[in-house]
PDB file of N, CA, C and O in Angstrom:
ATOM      1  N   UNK A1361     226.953 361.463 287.872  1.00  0.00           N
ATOM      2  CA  UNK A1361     225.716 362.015 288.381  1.00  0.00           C
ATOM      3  C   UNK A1361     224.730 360.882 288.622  1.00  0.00           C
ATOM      4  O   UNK A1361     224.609 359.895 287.897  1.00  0.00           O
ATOM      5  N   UNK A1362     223.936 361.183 289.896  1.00  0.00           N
ATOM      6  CA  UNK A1362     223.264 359.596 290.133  1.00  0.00           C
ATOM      7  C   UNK A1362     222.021 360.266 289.979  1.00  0.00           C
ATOM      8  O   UNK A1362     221.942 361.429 290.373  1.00  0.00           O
ATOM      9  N   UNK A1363     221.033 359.704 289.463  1.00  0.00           N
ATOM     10  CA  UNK A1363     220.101 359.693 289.372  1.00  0.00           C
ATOM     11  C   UNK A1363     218.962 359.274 290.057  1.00  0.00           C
ATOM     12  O   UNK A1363     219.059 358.069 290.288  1.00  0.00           O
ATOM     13  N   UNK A1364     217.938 359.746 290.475  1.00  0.00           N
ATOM     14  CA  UNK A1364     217.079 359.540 291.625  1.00  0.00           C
ATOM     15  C   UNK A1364     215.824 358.981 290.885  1.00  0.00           C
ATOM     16  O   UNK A1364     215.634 359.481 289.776  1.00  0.00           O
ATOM     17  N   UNK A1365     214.633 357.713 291.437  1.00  0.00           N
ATOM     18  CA  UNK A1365     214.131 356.892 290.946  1.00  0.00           C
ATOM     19  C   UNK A1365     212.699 357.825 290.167  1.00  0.00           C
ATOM     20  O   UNK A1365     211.998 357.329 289.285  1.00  0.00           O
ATOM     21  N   UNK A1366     212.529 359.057 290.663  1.00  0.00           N
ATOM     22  CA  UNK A1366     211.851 359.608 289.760  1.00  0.00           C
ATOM     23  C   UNK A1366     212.342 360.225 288.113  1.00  0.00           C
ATOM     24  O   UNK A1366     211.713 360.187 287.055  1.00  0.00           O
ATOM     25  N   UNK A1367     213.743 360.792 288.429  1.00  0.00           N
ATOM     26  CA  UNK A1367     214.045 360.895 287.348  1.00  0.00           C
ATOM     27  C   UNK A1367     214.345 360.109 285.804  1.00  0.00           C
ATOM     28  O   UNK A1367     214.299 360.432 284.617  1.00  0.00           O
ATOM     29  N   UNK A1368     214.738 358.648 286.764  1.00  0.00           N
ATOM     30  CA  UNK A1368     214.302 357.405 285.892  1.00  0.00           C
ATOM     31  C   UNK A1368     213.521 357.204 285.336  1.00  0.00           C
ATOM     32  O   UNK A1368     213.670 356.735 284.208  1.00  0.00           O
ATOM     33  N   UNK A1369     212.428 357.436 285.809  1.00  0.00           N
ATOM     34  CA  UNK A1369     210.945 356.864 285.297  1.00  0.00           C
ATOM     35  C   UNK A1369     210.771 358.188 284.305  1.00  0.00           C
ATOM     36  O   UNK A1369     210.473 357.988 283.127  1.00  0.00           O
ATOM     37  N   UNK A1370     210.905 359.143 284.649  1.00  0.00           N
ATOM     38  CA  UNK A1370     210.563 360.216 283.569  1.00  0.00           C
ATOM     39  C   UNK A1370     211.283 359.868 282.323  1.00  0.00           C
ATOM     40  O   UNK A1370     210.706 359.722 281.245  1.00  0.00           O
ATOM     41  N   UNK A1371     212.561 359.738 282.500  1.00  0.00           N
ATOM     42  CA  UNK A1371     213.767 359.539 281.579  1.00  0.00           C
ATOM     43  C   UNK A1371     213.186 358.261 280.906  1.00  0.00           C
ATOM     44  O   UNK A1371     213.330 358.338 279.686  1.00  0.00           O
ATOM     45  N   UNK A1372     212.560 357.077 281.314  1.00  0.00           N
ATOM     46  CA  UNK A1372     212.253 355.997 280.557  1.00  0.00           C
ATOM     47  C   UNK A1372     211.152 355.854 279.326  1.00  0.00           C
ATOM     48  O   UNK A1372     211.110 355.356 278.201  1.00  0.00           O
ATOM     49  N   UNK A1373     209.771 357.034 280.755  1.00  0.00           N
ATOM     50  CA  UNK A1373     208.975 357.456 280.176  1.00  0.00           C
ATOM     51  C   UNK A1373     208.557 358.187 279.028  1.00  0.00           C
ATOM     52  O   UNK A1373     207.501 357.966 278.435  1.00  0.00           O
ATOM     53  N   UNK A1374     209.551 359.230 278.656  1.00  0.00           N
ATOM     54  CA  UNK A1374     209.970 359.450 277.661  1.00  0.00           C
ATOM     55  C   UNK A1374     210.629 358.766 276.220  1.00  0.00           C
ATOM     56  O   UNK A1374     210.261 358.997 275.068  1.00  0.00           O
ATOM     57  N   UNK A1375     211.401 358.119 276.543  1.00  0.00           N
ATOM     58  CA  UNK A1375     211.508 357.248 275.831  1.00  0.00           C
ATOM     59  C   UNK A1375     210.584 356.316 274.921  1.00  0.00           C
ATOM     60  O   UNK A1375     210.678 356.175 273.702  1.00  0.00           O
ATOM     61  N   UNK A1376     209.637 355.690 275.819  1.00  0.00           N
ATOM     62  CA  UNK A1376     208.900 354.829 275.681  1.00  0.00           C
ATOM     63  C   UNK A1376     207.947 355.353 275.120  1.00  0.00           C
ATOM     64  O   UNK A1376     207.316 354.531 274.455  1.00  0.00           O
ATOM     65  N   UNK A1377     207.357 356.856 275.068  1.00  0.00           N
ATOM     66  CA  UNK A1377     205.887 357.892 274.748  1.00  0.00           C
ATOM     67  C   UNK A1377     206.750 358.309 273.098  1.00  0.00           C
ATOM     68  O   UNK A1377     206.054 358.649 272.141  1.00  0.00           O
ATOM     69  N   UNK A1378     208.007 358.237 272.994  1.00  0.00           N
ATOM     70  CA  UNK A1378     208.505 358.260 271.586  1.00  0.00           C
ATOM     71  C   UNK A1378     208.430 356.954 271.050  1.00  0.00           C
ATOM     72  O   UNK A1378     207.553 356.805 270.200  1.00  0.00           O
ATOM     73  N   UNK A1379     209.235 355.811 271.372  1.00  0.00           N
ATOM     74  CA  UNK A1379     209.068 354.982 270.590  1.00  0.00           C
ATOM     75  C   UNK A1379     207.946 354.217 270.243  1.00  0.00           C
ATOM     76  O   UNK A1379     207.943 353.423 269.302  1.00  0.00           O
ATOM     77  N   UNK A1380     206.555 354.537 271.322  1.00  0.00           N
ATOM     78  CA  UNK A1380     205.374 353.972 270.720  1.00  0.00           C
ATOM     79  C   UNK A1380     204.658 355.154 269.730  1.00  0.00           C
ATOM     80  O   UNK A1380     204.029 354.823 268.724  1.00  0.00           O
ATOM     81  N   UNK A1381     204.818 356.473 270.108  1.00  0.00           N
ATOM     82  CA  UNK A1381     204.527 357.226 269.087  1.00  0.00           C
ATOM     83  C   UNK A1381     204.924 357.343 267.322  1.00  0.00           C
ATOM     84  O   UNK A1381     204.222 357.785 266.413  1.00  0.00           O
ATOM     85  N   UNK A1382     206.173 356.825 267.282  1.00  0.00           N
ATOM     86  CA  UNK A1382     206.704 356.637 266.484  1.00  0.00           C
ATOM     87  C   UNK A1382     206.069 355.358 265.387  1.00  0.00           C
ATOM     88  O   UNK A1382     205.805 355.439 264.187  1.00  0.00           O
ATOM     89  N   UNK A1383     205.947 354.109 266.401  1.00  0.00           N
ATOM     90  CA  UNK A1383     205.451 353.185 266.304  1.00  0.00           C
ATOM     91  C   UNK A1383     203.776 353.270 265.483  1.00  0.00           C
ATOM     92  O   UNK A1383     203.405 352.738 264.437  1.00  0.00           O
ATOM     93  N   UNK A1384     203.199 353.953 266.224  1.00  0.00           N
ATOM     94  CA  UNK A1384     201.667 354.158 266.158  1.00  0.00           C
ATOM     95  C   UNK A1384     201.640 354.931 265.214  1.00  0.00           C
ATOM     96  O   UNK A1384     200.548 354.917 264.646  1.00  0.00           O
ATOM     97  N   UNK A1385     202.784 355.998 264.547  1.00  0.00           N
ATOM     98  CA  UNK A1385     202.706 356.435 263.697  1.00  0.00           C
ATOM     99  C   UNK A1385     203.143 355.678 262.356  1.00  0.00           C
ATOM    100  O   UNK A1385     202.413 355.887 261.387  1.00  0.00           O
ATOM    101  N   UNK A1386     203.879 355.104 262.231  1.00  0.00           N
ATOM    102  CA  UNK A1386     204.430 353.783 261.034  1.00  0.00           C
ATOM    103  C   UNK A1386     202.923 353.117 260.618  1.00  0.00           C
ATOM    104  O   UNK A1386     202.483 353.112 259.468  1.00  0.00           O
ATOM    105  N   UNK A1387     202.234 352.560 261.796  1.00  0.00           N
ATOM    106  CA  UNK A1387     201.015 351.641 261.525  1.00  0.00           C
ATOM    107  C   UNK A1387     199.782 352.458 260.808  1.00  0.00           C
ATOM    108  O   UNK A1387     199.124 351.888 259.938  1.00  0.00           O
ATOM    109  N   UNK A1388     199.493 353.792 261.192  1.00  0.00           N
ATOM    110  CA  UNK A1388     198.522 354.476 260.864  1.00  0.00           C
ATOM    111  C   UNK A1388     198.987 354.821 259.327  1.00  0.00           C
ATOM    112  O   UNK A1388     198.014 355.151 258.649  1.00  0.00           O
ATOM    113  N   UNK A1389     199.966 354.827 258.758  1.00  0.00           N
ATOM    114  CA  UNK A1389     200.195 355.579 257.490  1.00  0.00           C
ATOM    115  C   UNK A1389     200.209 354.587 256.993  1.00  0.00           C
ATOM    116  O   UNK A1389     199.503 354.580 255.984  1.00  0.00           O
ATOM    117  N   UNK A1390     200.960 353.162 257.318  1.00  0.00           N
ATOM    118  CA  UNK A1390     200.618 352.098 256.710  1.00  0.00           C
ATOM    119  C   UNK A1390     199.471 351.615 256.237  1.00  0.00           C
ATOM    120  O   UNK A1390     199.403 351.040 255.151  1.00  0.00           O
ATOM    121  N   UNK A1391     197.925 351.915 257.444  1.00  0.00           N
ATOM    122  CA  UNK A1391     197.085 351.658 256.848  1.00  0.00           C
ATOM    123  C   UNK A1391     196.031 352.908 255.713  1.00  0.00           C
ATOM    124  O   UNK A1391     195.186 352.875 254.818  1.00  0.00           O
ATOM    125  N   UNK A1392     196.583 353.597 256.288  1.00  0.00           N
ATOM    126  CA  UNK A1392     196.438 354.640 254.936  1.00  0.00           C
ATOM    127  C   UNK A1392     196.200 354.210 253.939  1.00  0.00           C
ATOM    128  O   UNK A1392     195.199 354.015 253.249  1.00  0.00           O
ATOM    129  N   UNK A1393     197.853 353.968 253.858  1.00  0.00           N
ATOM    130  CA  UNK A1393     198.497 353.858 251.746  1.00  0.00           C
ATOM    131  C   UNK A1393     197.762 352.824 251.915  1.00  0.00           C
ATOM    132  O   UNK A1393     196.743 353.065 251.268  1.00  0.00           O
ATOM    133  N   UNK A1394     197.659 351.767 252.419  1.00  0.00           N
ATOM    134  CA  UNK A1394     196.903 350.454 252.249  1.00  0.00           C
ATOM    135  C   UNK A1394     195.507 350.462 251.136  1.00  0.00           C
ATOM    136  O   UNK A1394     195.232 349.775 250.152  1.00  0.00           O
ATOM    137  N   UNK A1395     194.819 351.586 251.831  1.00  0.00           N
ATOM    138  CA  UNK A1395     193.149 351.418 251.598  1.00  0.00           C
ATOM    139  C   UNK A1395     193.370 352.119 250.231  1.00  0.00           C
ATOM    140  O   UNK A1395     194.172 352.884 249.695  1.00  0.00           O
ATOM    141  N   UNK A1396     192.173 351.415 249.947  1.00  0.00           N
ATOM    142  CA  UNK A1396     191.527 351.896 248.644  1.00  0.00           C
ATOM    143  C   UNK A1396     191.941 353.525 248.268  1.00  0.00           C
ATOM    144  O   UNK A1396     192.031 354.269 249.245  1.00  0.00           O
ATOM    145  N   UNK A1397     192.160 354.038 247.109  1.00  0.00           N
ATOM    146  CA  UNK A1397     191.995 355.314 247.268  1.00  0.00           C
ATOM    147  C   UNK A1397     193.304 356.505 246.686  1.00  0.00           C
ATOM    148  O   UNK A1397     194.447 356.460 247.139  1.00  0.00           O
ATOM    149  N   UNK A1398     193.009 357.180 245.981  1.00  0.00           N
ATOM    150  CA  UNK A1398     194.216 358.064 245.523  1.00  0.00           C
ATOM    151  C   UNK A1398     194.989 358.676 246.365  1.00  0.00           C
ATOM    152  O   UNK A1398     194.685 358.712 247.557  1.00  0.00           O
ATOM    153  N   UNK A1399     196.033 359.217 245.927  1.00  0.00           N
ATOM    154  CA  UNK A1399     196.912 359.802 246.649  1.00  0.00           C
ATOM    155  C   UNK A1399     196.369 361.391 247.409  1.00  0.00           C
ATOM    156  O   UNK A1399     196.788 361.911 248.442  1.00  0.00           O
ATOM    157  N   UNK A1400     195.419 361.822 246.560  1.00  0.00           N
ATOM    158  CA  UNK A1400     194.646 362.914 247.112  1.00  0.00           C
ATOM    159  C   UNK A1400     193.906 362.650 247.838  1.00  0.00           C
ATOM    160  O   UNK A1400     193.778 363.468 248.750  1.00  0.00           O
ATOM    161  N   UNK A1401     193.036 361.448 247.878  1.00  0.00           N
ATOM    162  CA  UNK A1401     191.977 361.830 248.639  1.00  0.00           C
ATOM    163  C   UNK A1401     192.624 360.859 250.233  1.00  0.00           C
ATOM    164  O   UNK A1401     191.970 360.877 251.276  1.00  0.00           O
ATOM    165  N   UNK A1402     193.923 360.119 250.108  1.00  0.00           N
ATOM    166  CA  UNK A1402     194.634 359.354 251.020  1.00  0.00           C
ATOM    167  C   UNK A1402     195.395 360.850 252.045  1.00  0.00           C
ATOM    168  O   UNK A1402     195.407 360.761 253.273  1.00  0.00           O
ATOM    169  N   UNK A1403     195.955 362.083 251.354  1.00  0.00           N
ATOM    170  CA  UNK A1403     196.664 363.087 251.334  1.00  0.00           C
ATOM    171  C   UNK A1403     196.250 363.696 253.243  1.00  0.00           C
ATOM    172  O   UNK A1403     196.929 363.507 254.252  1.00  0.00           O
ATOM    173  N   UNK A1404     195.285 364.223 253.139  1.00  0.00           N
ATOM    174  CA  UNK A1404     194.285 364.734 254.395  1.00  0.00           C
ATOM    175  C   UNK A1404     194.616 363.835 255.812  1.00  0.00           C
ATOM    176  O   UNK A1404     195.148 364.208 256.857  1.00  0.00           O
ATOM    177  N   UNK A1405     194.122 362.597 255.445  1.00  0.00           N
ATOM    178  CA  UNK A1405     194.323 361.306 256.390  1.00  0.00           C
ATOM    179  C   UNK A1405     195.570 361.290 257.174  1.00  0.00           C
ATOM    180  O   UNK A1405     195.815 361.406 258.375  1.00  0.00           O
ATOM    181  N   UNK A1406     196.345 361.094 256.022  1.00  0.00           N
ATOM    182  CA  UNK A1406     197.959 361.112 256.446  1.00  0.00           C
ATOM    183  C   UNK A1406     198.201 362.115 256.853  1.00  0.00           C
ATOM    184  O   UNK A1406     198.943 361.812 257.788  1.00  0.00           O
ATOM    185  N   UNK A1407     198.105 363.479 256.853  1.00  0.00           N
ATOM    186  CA  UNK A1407     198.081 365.148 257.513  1.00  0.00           C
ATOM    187  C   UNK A1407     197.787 364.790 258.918  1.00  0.00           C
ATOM    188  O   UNK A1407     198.547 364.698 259.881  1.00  0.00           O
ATOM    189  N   UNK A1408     196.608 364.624 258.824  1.00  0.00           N
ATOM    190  CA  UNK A1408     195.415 364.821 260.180  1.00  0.00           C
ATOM    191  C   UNK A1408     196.604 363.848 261.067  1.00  0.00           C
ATOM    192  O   UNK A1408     197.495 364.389 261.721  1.00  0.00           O
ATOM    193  N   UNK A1409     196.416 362.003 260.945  1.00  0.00           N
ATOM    194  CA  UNK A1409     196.993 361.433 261.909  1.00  0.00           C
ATOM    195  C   UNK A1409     198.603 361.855 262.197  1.00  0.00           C
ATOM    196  O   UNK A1409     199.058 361.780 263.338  1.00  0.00           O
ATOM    197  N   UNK A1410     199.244 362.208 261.304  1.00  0.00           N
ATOM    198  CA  UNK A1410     200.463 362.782 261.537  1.00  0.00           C
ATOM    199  C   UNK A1410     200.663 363.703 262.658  1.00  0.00           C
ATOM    200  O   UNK A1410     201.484 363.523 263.558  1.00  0.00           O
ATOM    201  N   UNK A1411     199.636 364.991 262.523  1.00  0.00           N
ATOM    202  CA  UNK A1411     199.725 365.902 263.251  1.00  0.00           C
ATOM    203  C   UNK A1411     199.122 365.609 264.921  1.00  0.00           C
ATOM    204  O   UNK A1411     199.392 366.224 265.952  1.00  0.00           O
ATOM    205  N   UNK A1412     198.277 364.507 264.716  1.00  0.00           N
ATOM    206  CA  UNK A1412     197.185 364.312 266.148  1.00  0.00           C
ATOM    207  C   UNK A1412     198.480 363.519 267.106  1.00  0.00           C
ATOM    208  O   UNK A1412     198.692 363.663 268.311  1.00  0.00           O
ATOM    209  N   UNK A1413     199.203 362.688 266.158  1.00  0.00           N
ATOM    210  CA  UNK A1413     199.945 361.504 267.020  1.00  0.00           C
ATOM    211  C   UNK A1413     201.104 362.512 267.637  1.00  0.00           C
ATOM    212  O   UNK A1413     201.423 362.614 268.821  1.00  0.00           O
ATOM    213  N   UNK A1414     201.626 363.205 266.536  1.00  0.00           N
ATOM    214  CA  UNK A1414     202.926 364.052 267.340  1.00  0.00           C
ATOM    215  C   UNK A1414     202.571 365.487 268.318  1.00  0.00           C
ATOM    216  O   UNK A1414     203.392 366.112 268.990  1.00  0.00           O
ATOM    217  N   UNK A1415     201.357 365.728 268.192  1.00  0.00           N
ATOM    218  CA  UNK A1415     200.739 366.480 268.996  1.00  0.00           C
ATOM    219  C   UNK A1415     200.842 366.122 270.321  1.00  0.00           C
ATOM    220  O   UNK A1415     201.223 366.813 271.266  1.00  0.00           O
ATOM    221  N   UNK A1416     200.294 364.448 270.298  1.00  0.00           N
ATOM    222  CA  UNK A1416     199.777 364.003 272.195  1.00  0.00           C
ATOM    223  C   UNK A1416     201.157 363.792 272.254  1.00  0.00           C
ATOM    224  O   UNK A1416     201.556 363.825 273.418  1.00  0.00           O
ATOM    225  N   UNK A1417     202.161 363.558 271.308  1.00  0.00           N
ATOM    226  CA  UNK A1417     203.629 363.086 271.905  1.00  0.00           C
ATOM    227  C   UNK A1417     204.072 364.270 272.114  1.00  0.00           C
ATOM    228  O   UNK A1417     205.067 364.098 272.819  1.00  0.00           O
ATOM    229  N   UNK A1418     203.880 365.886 271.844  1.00  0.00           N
ATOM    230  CA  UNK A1418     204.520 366.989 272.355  1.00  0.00           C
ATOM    231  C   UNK A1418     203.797 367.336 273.846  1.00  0.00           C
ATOM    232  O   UNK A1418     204.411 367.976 274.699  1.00  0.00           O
ATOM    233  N   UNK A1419     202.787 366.973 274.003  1.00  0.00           N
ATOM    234  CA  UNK A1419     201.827 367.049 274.814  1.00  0.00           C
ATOM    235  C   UNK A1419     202.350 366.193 276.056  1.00  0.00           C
ATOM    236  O   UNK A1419     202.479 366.769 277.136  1.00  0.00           O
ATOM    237  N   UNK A1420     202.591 365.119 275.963  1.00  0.00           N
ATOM    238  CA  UNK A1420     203.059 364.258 276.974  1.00  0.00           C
ATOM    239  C   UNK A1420     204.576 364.252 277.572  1.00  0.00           C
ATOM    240  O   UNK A1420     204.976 363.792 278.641  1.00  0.00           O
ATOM    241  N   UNK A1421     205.496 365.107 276.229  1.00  0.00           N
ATOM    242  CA  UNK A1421     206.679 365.453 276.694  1.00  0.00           C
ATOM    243  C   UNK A1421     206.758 366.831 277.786  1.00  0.00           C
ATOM    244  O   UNK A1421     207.484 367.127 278.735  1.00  0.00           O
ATOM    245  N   UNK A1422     205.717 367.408 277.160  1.00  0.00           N
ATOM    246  CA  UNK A1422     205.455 368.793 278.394  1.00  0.00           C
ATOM    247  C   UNK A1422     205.067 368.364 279.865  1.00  0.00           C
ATOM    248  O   UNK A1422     205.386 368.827 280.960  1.00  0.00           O
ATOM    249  N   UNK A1423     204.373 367.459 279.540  1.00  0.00           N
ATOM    250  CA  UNK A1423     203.759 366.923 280.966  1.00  0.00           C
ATOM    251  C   UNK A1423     204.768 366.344 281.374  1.00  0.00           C
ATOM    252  O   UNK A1423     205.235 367.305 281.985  1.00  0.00           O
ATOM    253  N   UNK A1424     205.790 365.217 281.604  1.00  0.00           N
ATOM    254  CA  UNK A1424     206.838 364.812 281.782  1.00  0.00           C
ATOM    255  C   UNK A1424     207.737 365.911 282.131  1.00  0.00           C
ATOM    256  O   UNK A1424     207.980 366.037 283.331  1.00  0.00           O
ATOM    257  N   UNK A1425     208.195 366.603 281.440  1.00  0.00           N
ATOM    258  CA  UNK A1425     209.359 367.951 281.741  1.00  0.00           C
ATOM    259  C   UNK A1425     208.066 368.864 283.095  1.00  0.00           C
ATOM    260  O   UNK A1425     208.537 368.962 284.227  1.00  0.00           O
ATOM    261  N   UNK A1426     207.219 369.195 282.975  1.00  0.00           N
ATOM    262  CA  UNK A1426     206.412 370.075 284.339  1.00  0.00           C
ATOM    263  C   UNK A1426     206.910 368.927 285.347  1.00  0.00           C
ATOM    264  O   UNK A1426     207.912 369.104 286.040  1.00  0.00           O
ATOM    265  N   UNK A1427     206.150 367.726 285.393  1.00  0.00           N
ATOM    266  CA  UNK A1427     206.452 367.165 286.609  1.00  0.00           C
ATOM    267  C   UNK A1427     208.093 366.938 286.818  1.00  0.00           C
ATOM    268  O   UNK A1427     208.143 366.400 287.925  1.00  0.00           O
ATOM    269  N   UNK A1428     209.120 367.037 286.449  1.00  0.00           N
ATOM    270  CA  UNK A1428     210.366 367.024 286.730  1.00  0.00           C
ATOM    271  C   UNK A1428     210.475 368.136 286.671  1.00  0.00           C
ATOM    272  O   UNK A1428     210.827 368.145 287.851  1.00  0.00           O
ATOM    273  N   UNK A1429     210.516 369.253 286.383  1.00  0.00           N
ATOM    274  CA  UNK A1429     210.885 370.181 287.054  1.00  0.00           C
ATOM    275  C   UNK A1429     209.663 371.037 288.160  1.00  0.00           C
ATOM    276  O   UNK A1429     209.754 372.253 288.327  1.00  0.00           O
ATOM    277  N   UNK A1430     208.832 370.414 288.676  1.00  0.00           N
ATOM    278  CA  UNK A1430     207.943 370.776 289.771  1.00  0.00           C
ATOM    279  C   UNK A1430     208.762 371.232 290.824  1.00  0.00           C
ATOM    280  O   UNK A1430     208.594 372.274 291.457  1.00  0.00           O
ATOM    281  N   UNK A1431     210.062 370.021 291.049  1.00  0.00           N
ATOM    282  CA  UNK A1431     210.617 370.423 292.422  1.00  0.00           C
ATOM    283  C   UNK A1431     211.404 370.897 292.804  1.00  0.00           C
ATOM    284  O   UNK A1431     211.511 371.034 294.022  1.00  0.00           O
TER     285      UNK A1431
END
């Protein structure tokens, strides 16, 4: 099956909106645990960015899948 140069870019694009999400998510929890501060009151932080980062990454996978299947 050959693939046509839009579907590439989606297909890469994807890729790439995970592995920096992924990425951006490692660094943010890292600096979490880092800071000052108990495990409770660290607890929230780590929730919140967890949920915001994989949010825009479900968010951007929808957008990606609409525009490939637009046509």
């Amino acid at each position: 099956m050959k693939r046509t140069s839009k579907e590439k870019i989606i297909y890469w694009s994807k890729r790439g909106v995970g592995v920096a999400a992924l990425f951006i998510w490692i660094a943010v929890i890292l600096e979490i645990v880092q800071s000052k501060g108990s495990f409770i009151e660290q607890a929230p932080y780590c929730m919140a960015g967890t949920m915001i980062i994989f949010g825009l990454l479900s968010a951007l996978f929808k957008a990606l899948e609409w525009w490939q299947e637009r046509e």
